[in-house]
PDB file of C-alpha atoms in Angstrom:
ATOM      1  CA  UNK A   1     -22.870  65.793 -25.377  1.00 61.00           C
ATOM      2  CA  UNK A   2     -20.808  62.524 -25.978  1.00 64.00           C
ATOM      3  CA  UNK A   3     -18.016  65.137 -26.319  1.00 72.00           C
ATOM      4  CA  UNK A   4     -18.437  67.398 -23.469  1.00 59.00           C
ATOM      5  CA  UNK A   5     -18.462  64.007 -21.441  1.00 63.00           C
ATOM      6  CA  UNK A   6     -15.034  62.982 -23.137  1.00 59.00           C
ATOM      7  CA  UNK A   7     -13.426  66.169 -22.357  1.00 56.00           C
ATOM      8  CA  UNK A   8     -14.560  66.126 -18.488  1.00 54.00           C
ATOM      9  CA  UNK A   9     -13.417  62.427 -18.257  1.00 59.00           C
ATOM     10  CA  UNK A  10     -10.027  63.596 -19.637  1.00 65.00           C
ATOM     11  CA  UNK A  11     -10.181  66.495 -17.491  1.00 61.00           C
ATOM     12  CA  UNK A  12     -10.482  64.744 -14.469  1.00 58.00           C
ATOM     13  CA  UNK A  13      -8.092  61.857 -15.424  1.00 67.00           C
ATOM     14  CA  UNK A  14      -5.333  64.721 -15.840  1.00 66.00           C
ATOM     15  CA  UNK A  15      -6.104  65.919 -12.716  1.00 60.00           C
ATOM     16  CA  UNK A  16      -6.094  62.863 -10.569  1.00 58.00           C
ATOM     17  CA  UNK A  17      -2.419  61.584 -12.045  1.00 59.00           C
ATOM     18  CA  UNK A  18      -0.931  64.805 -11.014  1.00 59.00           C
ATOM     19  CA  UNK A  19       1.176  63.567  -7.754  1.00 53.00           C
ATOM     20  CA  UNK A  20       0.848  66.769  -5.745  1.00 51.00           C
ATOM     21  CA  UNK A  21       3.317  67.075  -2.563  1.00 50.00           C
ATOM     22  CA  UNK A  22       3.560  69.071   0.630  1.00 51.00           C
ATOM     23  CA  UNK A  23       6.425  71.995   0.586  1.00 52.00           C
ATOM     24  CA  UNK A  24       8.881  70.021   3.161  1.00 53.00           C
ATOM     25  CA  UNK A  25      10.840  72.545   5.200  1.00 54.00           C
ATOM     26  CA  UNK A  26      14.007  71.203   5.918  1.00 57.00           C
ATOM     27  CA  UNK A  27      16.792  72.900   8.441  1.00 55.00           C
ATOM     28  CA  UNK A  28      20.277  73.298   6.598  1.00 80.00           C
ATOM     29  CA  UNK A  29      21.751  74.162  10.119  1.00 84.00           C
ATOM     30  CA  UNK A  30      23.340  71.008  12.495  1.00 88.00           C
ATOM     31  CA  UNK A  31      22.205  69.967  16.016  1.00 87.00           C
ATOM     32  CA  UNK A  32      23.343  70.702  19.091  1.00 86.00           C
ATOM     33  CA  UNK A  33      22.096  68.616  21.149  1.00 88.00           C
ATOM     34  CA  UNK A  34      22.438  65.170  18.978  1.00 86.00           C
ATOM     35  CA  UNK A  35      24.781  63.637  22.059  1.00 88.00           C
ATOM     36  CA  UNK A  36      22.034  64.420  24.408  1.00 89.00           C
ATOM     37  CA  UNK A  37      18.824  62.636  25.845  1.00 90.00           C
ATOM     38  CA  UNK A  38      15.193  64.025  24.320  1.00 93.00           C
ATOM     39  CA  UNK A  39      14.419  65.248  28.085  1.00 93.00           C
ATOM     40  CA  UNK A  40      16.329  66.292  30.939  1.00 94.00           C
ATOM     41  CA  UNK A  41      15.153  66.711  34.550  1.00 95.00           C
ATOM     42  CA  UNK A  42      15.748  69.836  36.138  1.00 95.00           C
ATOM     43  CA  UNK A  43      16.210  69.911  39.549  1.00 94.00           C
ATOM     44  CA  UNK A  44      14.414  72.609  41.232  1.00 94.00           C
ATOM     45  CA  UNK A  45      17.302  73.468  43.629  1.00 94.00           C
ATOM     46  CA  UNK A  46      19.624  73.630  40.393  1.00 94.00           C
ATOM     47  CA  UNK A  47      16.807  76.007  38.717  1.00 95.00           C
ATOM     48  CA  UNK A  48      16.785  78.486  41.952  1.00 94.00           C
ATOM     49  CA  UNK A  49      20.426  78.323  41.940  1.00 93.00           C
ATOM     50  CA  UNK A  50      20.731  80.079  38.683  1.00 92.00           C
ATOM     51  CA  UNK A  51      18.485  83.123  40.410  1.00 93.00           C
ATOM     52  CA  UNK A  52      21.373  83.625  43.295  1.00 91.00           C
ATOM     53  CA  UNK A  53      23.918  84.319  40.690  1.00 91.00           C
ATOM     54  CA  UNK A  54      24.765  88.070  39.943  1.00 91.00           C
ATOM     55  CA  UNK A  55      25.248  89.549  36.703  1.00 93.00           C
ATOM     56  CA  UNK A  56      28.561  89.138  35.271  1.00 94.00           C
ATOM     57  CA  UNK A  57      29.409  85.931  37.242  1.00 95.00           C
ATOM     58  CA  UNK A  58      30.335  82.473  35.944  1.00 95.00           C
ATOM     59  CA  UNK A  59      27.753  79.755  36.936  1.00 95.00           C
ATOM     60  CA  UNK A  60      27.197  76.127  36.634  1.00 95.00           C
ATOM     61  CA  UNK A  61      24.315  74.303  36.676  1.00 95.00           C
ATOM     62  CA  UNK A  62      24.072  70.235  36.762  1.00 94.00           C
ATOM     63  CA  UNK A  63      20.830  68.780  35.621  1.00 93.00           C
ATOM     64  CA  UNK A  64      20.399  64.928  34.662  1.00 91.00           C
ATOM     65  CA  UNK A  65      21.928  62.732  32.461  1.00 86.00           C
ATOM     66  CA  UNK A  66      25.414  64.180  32.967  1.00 87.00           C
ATOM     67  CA  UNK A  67      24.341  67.764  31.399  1.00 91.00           C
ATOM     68  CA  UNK A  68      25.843  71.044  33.084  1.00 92.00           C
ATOM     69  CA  UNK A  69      25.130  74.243  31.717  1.00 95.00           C
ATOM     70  CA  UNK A  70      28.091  76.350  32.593  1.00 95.00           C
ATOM     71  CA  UNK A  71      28.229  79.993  31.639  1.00 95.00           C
ATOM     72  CA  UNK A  72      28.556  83.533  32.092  1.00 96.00           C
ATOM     73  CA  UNK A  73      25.169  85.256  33.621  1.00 96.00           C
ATOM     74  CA  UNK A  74      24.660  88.385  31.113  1.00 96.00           C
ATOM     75  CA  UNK A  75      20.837  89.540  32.843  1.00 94.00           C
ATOM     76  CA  UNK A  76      19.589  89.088  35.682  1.00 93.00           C
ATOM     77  CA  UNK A  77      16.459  90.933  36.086  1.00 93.00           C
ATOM     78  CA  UNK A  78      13.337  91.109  38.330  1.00 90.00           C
ATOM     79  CA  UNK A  79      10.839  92.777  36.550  1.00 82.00           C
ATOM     80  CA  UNK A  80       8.021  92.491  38.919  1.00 88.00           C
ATOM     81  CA  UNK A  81       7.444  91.630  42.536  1.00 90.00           C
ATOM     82  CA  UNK A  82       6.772  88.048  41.470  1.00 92.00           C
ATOM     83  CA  UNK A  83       8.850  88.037  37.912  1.00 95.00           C
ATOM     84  CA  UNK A  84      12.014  86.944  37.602  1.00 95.00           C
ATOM     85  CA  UNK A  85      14.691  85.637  34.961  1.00 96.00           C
ATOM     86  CA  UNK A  86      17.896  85.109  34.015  1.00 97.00           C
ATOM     87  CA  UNK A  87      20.302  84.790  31.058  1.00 97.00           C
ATOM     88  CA  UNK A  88      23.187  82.701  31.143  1.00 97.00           C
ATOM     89  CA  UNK A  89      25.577  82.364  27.932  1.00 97.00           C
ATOM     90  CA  UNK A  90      27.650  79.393  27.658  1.00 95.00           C
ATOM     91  CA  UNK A  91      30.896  79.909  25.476  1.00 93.00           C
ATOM     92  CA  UNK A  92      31.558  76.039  25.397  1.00 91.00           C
ATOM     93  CA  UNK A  93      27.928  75.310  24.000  1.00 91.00           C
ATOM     94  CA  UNK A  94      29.011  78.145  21.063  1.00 92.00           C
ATOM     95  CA  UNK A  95      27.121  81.092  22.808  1.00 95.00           C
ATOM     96  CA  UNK A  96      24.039  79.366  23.831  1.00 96.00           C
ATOM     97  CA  UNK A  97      21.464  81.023  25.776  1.00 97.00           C
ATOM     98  CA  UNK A  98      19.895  79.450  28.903  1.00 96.00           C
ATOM     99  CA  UNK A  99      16.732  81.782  29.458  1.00 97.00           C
ATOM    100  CA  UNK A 100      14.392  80.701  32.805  1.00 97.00           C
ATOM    101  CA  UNK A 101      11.858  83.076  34.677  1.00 96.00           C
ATOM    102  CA  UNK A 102      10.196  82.298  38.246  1.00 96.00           C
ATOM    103  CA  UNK A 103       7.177  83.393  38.920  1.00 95.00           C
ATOM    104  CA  UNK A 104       5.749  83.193  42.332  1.00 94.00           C
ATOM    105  CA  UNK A 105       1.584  82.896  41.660  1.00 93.00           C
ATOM    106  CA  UNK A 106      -1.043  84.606  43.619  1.00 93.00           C
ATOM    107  CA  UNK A 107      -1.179  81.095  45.946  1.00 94.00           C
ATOM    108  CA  UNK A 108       2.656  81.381  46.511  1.00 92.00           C
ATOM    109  CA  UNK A 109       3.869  78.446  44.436  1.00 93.00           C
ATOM    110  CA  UNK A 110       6.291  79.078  42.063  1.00 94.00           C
ATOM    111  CA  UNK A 111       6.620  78.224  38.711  1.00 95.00           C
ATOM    112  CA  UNK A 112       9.357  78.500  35.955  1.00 96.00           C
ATOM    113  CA  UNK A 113       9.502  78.461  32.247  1.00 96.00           C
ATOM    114  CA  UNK A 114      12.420  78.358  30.080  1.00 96.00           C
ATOM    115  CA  UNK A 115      14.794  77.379  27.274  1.00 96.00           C
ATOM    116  CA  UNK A 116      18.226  76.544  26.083  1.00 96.00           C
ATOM    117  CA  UNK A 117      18.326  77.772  22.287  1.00 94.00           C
ATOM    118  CA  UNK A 118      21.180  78.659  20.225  1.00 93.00           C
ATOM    119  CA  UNK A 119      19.910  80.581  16.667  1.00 89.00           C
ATOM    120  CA  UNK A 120      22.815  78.974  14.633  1.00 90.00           C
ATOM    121  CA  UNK A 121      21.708  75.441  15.598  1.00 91.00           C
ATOM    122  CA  UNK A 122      17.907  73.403  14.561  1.00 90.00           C
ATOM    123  CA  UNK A 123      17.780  71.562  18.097  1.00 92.00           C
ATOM    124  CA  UNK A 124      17.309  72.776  21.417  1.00 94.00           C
ATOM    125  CA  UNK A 125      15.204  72.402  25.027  1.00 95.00           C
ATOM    126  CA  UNK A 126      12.120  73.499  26.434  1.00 96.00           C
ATOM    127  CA  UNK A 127      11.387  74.072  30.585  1.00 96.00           C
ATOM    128  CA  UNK A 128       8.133  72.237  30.757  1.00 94.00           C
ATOM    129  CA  UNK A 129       6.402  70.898  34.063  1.00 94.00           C
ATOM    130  CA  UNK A 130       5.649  67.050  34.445  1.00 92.00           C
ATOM    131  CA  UNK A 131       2.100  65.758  35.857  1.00 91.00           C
ATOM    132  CA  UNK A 132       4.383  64.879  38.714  1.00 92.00           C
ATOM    133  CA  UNK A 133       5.031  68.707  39.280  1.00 90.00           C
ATOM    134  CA  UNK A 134       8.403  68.193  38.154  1.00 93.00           C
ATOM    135  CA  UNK A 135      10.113  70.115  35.798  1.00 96.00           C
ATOM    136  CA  UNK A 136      12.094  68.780  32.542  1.00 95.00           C
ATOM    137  CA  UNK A 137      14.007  70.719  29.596  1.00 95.00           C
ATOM    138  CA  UNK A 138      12.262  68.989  26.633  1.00 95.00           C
ATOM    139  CA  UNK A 139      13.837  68.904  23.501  1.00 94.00           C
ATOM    140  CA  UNK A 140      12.458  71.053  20.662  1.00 93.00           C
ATOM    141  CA  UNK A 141      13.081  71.971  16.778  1.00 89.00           C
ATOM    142  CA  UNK A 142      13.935  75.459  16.583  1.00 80.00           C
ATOM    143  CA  UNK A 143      12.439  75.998  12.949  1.00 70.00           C
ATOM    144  CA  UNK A 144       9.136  75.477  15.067  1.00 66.00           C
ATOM    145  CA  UNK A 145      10.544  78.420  16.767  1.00 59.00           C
ATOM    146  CA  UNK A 146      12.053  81.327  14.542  1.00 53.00           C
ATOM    147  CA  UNK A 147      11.588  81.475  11.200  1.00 55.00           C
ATOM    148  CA  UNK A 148      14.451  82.724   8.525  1.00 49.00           C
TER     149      UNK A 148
END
């Protein structure tokens, strides 16, 4: 018995000094968006603006803290009655994608969602509305997002 107790306390000693650690996922692709603040308010005019601009046209849009998103508009679609959204590639932001869809709801308020994402870069922003009803791009990690 004396034995069997020996070999459990060694057993368990063992056990206990093994250091065990969490697999750490860590991007090996830059940021983007390092020069930029964590959250940017988007205007609502500057967020209906991007819905007036056809297909194929060059647009730029000015949100806070001195960011513009300027690009080329490569879809423009309105899927349903009340479903809109757009795609705007930026060549000076390395072919980034602004996506954003309006959707007018059932009381006639609208709401958008969005984001600016680029798939060779671990940073990028979310549309997200504020308690205040505004709406701000937030900034997210993309390996949150898409996985290799």
């Amino acid at each position: 018995m004396k034995i069997l107790n020996l070999v459990l306390a060694i057993c368990l000693i063992t056990c206990l000094s093994f250091d065990s650690t969490a697999q750490v996922l860590t991007s090996s692709k830059p940021s983007l968006f390092t020069n930029f603040s964590p959250s940017i308010h988007a205007a609502i005019p500057e967020l209906e603006k991007a819905f007036i601009a056809k297909e194929g046209k060059t647009i730029q849009l000015n949100f806070a803290n001195n960011f513009s998103f300027n690009g080329t508009v490569i879809s423009s679609v309105q899927r349903y009655h009340n479903l809109a959204t757009i795609i705007v590639k930026s060549e000076l932001l390395q072919n980034t994608l602004l996506t954003i869809s309006k959707r007018v709801n059932e009381d006639n308020s609208i709401s958008y969602v969005g984001r600016i994402i680029n798939e060779n870069y671990s940073d990028g922003y979310e549309l997200k509305k504020s308690t205040d009803g505004s709406y701000l791009f937030q900034k997210i990690n993309m390996s949150d997002l898409i996985q290799d």
